[in-house]
PDB file of C-alpha atoms in Angstrom:
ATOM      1  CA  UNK A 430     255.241 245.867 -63.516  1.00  0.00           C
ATOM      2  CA  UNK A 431     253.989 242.224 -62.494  1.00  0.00           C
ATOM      3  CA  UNK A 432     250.529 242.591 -63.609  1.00  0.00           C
ATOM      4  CA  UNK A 433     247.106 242.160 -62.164  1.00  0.00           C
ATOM      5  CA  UNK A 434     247.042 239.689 -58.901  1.00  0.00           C
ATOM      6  CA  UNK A 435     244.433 237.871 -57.398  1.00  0.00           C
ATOM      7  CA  UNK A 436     244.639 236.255 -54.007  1.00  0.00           C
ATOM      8  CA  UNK A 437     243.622 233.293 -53.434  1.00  0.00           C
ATOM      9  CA  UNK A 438     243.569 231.535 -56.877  1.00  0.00           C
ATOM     10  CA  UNK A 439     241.328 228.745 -55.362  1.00  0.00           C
ATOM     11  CA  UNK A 440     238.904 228.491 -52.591  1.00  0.00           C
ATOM     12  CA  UNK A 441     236.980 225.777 -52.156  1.00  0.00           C
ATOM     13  CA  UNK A 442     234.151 226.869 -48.497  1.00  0.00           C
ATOM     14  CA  UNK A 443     230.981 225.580 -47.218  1.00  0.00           C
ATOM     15  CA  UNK A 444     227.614 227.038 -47.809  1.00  0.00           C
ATOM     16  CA  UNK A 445     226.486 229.706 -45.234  1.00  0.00           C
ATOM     17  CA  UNK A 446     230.686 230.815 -44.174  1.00  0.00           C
ATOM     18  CA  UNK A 447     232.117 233.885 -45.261  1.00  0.00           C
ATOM     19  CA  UNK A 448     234.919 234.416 -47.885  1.00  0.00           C
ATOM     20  CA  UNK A 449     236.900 237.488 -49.444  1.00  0.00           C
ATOM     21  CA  UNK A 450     238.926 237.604 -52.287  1.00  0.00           C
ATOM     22  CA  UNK A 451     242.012 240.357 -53.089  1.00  0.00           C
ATOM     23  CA  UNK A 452     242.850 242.268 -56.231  1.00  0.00           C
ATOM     24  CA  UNK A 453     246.412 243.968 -56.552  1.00  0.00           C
ATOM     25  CA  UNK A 454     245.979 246.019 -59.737  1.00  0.00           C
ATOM     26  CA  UNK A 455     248.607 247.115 -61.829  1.00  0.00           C
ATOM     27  CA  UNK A 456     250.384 250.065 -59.868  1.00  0.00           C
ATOM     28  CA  UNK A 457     249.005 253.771 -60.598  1.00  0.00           C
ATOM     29  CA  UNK A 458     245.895 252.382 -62.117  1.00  0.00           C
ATOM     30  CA  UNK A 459     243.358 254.259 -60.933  1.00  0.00           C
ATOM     31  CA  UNK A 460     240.158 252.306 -62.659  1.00  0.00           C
ATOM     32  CA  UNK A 461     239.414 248.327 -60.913  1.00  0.00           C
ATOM     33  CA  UNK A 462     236.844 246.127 -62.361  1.00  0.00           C
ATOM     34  CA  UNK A 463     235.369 242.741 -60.361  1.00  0.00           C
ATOM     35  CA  UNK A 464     233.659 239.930 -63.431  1.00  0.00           C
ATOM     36  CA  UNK A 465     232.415 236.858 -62.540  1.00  0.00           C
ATOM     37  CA  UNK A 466     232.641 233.957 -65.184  1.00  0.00           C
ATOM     38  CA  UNK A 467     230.562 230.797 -64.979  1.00  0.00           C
ATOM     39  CA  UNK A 468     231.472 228.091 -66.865  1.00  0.00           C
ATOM     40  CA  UNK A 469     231.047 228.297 -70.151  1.00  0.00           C
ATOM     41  CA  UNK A 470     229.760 231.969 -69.730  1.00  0.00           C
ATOM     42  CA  UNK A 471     231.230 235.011 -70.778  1.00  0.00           C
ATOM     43  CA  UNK A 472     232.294 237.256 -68.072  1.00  0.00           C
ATOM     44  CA  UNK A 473     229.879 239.295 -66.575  1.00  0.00           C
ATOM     45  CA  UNK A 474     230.296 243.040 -64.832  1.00  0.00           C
ATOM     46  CA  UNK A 475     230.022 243.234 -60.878  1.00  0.00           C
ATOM     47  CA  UNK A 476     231.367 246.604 -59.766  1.00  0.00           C
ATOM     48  CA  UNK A 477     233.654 249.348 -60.619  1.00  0.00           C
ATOM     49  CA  UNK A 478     236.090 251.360 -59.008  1.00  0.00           C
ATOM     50  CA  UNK A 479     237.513 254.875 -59.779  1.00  0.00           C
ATOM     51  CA  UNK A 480     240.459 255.319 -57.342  1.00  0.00           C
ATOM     52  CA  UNK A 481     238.610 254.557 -53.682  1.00  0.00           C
ATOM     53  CA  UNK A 482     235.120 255.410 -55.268  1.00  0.00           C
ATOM     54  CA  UNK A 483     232.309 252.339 -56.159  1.00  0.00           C
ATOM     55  CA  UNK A 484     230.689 254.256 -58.503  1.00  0.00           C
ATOM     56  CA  UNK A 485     228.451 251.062 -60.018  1.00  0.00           C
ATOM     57  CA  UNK A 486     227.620 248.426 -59.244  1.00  0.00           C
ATOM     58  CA  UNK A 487     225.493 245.332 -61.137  1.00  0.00           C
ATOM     59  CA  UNK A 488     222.202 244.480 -60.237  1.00  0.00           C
ATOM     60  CA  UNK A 489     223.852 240.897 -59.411  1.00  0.00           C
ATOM     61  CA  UNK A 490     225.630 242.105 -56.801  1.00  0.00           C
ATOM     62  CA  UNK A 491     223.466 241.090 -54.371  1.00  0.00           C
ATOM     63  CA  UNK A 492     223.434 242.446 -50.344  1.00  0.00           C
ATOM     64  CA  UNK A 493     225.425 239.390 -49.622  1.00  0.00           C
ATOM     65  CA  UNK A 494     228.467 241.257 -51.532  1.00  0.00           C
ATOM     66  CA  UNK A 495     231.089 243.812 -50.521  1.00  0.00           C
ATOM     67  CA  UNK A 496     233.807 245.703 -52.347  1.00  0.00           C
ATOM     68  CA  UNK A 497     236.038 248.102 -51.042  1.00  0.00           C
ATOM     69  CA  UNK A 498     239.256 249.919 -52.179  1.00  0.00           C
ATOM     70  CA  UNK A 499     240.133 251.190 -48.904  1.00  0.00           C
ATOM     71  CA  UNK A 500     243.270 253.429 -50.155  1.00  0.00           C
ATOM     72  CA  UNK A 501     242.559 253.051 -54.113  1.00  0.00           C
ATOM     73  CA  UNK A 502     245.175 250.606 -54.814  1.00  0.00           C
ATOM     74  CA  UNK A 503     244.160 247.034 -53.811  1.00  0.00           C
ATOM     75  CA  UNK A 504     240.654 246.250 -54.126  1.00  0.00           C
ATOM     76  CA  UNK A 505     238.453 243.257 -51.983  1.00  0.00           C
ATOM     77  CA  UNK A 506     235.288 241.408 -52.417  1.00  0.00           C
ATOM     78  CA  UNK A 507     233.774 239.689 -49.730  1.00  0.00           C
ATOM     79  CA  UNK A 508     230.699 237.467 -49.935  1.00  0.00           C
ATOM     80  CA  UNK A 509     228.640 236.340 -47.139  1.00  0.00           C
ATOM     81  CA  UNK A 510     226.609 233.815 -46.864  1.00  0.00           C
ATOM     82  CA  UNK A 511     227.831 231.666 -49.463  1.00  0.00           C
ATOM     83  CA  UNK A 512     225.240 229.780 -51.815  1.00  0.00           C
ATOM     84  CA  UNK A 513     226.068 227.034 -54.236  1.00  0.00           C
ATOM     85  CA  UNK A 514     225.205 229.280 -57.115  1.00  0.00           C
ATOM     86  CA  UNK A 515     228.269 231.728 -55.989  1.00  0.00           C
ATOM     87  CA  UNK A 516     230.540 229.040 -57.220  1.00  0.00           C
ATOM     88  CA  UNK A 517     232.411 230.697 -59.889  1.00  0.00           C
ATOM     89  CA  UNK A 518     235.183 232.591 -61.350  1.00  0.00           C
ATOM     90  CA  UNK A 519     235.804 235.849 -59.839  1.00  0.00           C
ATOM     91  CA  UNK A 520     238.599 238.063 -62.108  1.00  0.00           C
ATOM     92  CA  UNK A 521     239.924 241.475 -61.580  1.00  0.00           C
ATOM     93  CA  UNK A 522     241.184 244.026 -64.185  1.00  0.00           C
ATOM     94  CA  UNK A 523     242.647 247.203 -63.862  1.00  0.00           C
ATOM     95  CA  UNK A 524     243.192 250.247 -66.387  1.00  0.00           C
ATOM     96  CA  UNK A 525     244.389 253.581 -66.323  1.00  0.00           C
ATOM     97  CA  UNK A 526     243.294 256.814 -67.562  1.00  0.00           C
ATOM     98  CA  UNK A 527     239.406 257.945 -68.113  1.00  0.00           C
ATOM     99  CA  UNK A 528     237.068 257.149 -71.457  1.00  0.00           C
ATOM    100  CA  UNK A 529     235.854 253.543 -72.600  1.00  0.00           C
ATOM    101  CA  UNK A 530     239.314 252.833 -75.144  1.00  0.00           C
ATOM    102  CA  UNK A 531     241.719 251.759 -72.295  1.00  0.00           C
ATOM    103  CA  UNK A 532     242.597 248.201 -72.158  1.00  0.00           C
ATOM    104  CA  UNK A 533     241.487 246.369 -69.362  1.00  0.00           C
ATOM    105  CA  UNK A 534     244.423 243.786 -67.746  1.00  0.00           C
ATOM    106  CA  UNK A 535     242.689 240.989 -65.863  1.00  0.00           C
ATOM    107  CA  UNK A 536     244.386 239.046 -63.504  1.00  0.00           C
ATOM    108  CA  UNK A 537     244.455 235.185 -63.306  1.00  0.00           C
ATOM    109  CA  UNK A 538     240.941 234.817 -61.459  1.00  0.00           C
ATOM    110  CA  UNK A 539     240.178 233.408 -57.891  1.00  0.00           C
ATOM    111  CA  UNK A 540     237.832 230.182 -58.546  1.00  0.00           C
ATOM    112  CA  UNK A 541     235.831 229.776 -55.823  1.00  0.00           C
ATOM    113  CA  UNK A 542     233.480 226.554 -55.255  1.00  0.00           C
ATOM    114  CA  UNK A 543     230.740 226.326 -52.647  1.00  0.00           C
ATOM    115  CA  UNK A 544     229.974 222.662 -51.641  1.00  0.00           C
TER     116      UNK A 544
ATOM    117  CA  UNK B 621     221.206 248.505 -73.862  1.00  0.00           C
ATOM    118  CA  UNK B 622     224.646 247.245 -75.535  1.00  0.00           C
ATOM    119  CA  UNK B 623     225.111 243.898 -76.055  1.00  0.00           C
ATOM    120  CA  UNK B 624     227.012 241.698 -78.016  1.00  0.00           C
ATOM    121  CA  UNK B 625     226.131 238.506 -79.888  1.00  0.00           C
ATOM    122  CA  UNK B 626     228.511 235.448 -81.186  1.00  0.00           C
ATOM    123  CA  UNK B 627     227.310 233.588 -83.730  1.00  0.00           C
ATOM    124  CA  UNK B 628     229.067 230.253 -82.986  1.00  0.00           C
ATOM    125  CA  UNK B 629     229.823 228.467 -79.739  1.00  0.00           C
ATOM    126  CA  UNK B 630     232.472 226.362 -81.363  1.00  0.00           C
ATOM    127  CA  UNK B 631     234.590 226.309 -84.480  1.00  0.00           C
ATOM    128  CA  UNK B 632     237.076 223.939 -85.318  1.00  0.00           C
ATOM    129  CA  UNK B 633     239.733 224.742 -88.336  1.00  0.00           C
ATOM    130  CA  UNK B 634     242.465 222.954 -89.584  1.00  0.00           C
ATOM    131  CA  UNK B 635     245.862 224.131 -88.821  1.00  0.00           C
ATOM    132  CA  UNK B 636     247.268 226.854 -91.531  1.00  0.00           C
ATOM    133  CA  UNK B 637     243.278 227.064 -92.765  1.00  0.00           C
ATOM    134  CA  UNK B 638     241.437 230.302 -91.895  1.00  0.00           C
ATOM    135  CA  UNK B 639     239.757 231.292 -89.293  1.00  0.00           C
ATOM    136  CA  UNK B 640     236.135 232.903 -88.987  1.00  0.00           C
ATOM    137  CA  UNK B 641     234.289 233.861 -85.424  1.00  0.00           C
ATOM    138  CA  UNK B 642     231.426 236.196 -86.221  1.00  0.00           C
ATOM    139  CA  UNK B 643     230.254 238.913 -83.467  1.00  0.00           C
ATOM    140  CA  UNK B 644     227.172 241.590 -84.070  1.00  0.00           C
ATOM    141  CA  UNK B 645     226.817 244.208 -82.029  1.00  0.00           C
ATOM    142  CA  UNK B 646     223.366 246.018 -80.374  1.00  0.00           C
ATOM    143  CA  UNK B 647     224.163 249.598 -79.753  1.00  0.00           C
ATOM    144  CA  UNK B 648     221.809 252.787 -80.763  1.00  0.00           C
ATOM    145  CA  UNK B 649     224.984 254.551 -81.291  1.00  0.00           C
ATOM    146  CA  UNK B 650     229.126 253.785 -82.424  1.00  0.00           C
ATOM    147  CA  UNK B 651     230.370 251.227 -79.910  1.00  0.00           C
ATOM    148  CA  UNK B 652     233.684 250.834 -78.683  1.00  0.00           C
ATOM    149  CA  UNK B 653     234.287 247.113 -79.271  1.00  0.00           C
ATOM    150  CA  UNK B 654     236.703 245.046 -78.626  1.00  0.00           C
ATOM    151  CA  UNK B 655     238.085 241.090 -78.691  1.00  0.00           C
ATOM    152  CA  UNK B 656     239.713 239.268 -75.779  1.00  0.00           C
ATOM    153  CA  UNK B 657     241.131 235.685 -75.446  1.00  0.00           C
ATOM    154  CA  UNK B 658     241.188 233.012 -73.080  1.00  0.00           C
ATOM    155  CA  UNK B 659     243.601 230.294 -72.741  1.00  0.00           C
ATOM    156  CA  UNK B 660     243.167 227.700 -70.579  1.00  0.00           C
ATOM    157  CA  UNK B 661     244.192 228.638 -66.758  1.00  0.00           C
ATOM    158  CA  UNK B 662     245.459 231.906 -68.564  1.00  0.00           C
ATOM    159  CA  UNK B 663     244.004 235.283 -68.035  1.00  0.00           C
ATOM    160  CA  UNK B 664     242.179 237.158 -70.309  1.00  0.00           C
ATOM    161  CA  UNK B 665     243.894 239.067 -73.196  1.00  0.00           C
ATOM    162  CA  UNK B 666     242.828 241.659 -75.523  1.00  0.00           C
ATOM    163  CA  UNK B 667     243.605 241.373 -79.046  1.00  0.00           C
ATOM    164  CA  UNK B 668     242.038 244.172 -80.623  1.00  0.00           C
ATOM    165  CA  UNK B 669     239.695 247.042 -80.121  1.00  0.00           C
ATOM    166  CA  UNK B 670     237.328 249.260 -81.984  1.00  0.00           C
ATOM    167  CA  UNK B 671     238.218 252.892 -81.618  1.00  0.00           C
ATOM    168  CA  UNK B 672     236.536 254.208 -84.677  1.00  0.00           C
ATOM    169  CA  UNK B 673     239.415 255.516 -85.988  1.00  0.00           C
ATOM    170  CA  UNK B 674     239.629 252.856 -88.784  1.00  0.00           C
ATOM    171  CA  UNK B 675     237.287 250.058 -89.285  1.00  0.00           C
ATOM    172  CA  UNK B 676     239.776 247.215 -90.293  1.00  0.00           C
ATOM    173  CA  UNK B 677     241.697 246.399 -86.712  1.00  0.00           C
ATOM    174  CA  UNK B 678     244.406 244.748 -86.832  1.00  0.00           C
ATOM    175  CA  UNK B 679     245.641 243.212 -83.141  1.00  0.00           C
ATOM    176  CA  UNK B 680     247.882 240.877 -82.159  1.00  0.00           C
ATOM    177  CA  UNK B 681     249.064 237.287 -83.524  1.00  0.00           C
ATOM    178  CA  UNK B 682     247.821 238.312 -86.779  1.00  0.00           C
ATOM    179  CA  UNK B 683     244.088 238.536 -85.850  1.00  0.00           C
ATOM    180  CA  UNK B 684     242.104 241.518 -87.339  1.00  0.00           C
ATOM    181  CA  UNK B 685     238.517 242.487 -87.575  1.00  0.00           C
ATOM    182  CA  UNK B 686     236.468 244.689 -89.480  1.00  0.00           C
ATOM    183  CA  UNK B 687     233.986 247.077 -88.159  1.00  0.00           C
ATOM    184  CA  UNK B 688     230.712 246.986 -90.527  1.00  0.00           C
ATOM    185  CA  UNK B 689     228.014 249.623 -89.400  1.00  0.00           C
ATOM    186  CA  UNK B 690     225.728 248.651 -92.067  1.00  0.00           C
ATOM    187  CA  UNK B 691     225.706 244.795 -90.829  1.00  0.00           C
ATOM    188  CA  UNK B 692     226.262 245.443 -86.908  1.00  0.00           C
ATOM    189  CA  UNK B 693     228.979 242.775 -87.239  1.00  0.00           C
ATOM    190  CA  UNK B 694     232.337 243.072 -85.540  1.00  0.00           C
ATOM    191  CA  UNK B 695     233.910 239.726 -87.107  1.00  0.00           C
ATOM    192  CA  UNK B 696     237.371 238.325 -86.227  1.00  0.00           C
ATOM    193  CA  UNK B 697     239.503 236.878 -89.040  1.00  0.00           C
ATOM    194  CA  UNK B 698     242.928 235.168 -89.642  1.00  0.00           C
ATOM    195  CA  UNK B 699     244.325 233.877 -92.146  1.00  0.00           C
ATOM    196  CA  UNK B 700     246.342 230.989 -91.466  1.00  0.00           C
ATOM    197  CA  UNK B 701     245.231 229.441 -88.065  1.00  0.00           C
ATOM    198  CA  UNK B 702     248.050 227.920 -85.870  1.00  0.00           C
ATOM    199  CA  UNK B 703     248.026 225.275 -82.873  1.00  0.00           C
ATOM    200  CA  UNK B 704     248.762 228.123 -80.498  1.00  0.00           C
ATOM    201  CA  UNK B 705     245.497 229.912 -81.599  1.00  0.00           C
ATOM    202  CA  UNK B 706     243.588 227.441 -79.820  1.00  0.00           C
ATOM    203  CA  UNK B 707     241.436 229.436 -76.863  1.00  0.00           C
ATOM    204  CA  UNK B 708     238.271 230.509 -76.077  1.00  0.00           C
ATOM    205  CA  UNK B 709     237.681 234.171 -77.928  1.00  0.00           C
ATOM    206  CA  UNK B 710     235.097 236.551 -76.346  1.00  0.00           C
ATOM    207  CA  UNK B 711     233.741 239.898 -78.535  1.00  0.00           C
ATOM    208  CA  UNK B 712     232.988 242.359 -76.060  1.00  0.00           C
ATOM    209  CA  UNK B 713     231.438 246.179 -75.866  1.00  0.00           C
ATOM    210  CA  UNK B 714     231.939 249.022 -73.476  1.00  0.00           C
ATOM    211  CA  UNK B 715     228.949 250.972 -73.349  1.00  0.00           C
ATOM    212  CA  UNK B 716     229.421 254.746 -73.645  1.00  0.00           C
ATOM    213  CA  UNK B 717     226.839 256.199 -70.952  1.00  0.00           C
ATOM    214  CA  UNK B 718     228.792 256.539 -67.615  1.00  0.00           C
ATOM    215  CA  UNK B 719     232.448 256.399 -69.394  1.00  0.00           C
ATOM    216  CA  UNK B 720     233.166 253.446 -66.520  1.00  0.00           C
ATOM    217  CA  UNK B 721     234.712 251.469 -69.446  1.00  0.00           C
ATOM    218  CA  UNK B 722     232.985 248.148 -68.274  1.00  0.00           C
ATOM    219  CA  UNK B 723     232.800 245.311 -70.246  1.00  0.00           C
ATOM    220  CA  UNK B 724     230.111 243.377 -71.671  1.00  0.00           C
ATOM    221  CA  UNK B 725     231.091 240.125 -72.991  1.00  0.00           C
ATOM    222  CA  UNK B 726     229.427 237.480 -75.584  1.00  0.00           C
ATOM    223  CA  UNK B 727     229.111 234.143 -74.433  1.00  0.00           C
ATOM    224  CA  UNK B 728     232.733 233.098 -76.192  1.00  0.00           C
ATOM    225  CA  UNK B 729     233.338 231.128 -79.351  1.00  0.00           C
ATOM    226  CA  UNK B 730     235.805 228.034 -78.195  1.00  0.00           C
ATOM    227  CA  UNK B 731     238.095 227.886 -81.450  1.00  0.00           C
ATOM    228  CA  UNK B 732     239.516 224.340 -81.752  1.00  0.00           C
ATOM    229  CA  UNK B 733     242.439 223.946 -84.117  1.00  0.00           C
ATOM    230  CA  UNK B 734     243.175 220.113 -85.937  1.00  0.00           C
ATOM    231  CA  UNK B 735     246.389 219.687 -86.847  1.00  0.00           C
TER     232      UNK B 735
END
């Protein structure tokens, strides 16, 4: 089991182009999380996904997000439109079974800046 | 709504001194809580959680933390602080309602260790 990946680790885009990020969670988990961490922030809660279902998503998700888990296994978030306040760390964790006790596994985060 | 408070931004101990980063909790009912840390360009790690099965935790690295109902505190102890220990430490809740298991994180206590 290689743990939670995240591709790309750094992106670095314009303001106004397109990007999209990709979580590989740990195999046969069935629950995916997307955080985004400022600096100097704790994380904070985008979306969740039970196998291929969204079922929540964070009032900061704004229209210029997407997630999908196509097949539930690996998960992507797109964002359109980029804005200088998107700049940010964008993890992904995984976990397995149901109920709120499961540890989360986070991958190593895809940084992205907006210049 | 759940949330989670740390006390302190920044502590700095001396190595083999203890250690002390204070958490309280908001919740209208038992939480499940839990502590993560960050190392620099590392991903996140838990260290303990609150299951309510006993309210002295013990986790990893010889951390531990004690559950107090009566103070709404969720504090994270050590005795003897090492080098290594040196991180940024988040307290964190998962909010019941919806059993997603999402995370809500404090704003992160950066513990600095002298040596």
């Amino acid at each position: 089991d290689t743990g939670v990946s995240q591709d790309p680790r750094h992106k670095i885009t314009k303001r106004g182009q397109n990007v999209t990020f990709r979580c590989d969670p740990i195999s046969e988990h069935n629950r995916l999380y997307w955080y985004r961490q400022t600096l100097g922030q704790g994380p904070e809660f985008l979306t969740y996904f039970q196998n291929e279902a969204q079922l929540e998503k964070s009032r900061l998700l704004s229209d210029r997000f997407s997630a999908e888990r196509p097949k539930g296994s690996f998960s992507t978030l797109e964002i359109q439109r980029t804005e200088q306040g998107d700049s940010a760390m964008y993890l992904c964790a995984s976990s397995s079974g149901t109920g709120t006790y499961n540890e989360q596994f986070f991958g190593p985060g895809t940084r992205l800046t907006v210049l | 709504a759940q949330s989670v408070t740390q006390l302190d931004s920044h502590v700095s101990v001396s190595e083999g001194t203890p250690v002390l980063l204070r958490c309280n909790y908001s919740s209208s009912y038992s939480p499940s809580l839990f502590w993560y840390v960050q190392h620099p360009n590392k991903g996140l790690q838990l260290l303990l959680k609150y299951t309510s099965a006993a309210t002295l935790v013990k986790g990893i690295n010889g951390f531990e933390a004690e559950f107090k109902k009566s103070e709404t505190s969720f504090h994270l102890t050590k005795p003897s602080a090492h080098m290594s220990d040196a991180a940024e430490y988040f307290c964190v809740v998962s909010p019941l309602e919806g059993n997603t298991g999402k995370l809500i994180f404090g704003q992160g206590t950066t513990l600095q260790v002298k040596p």
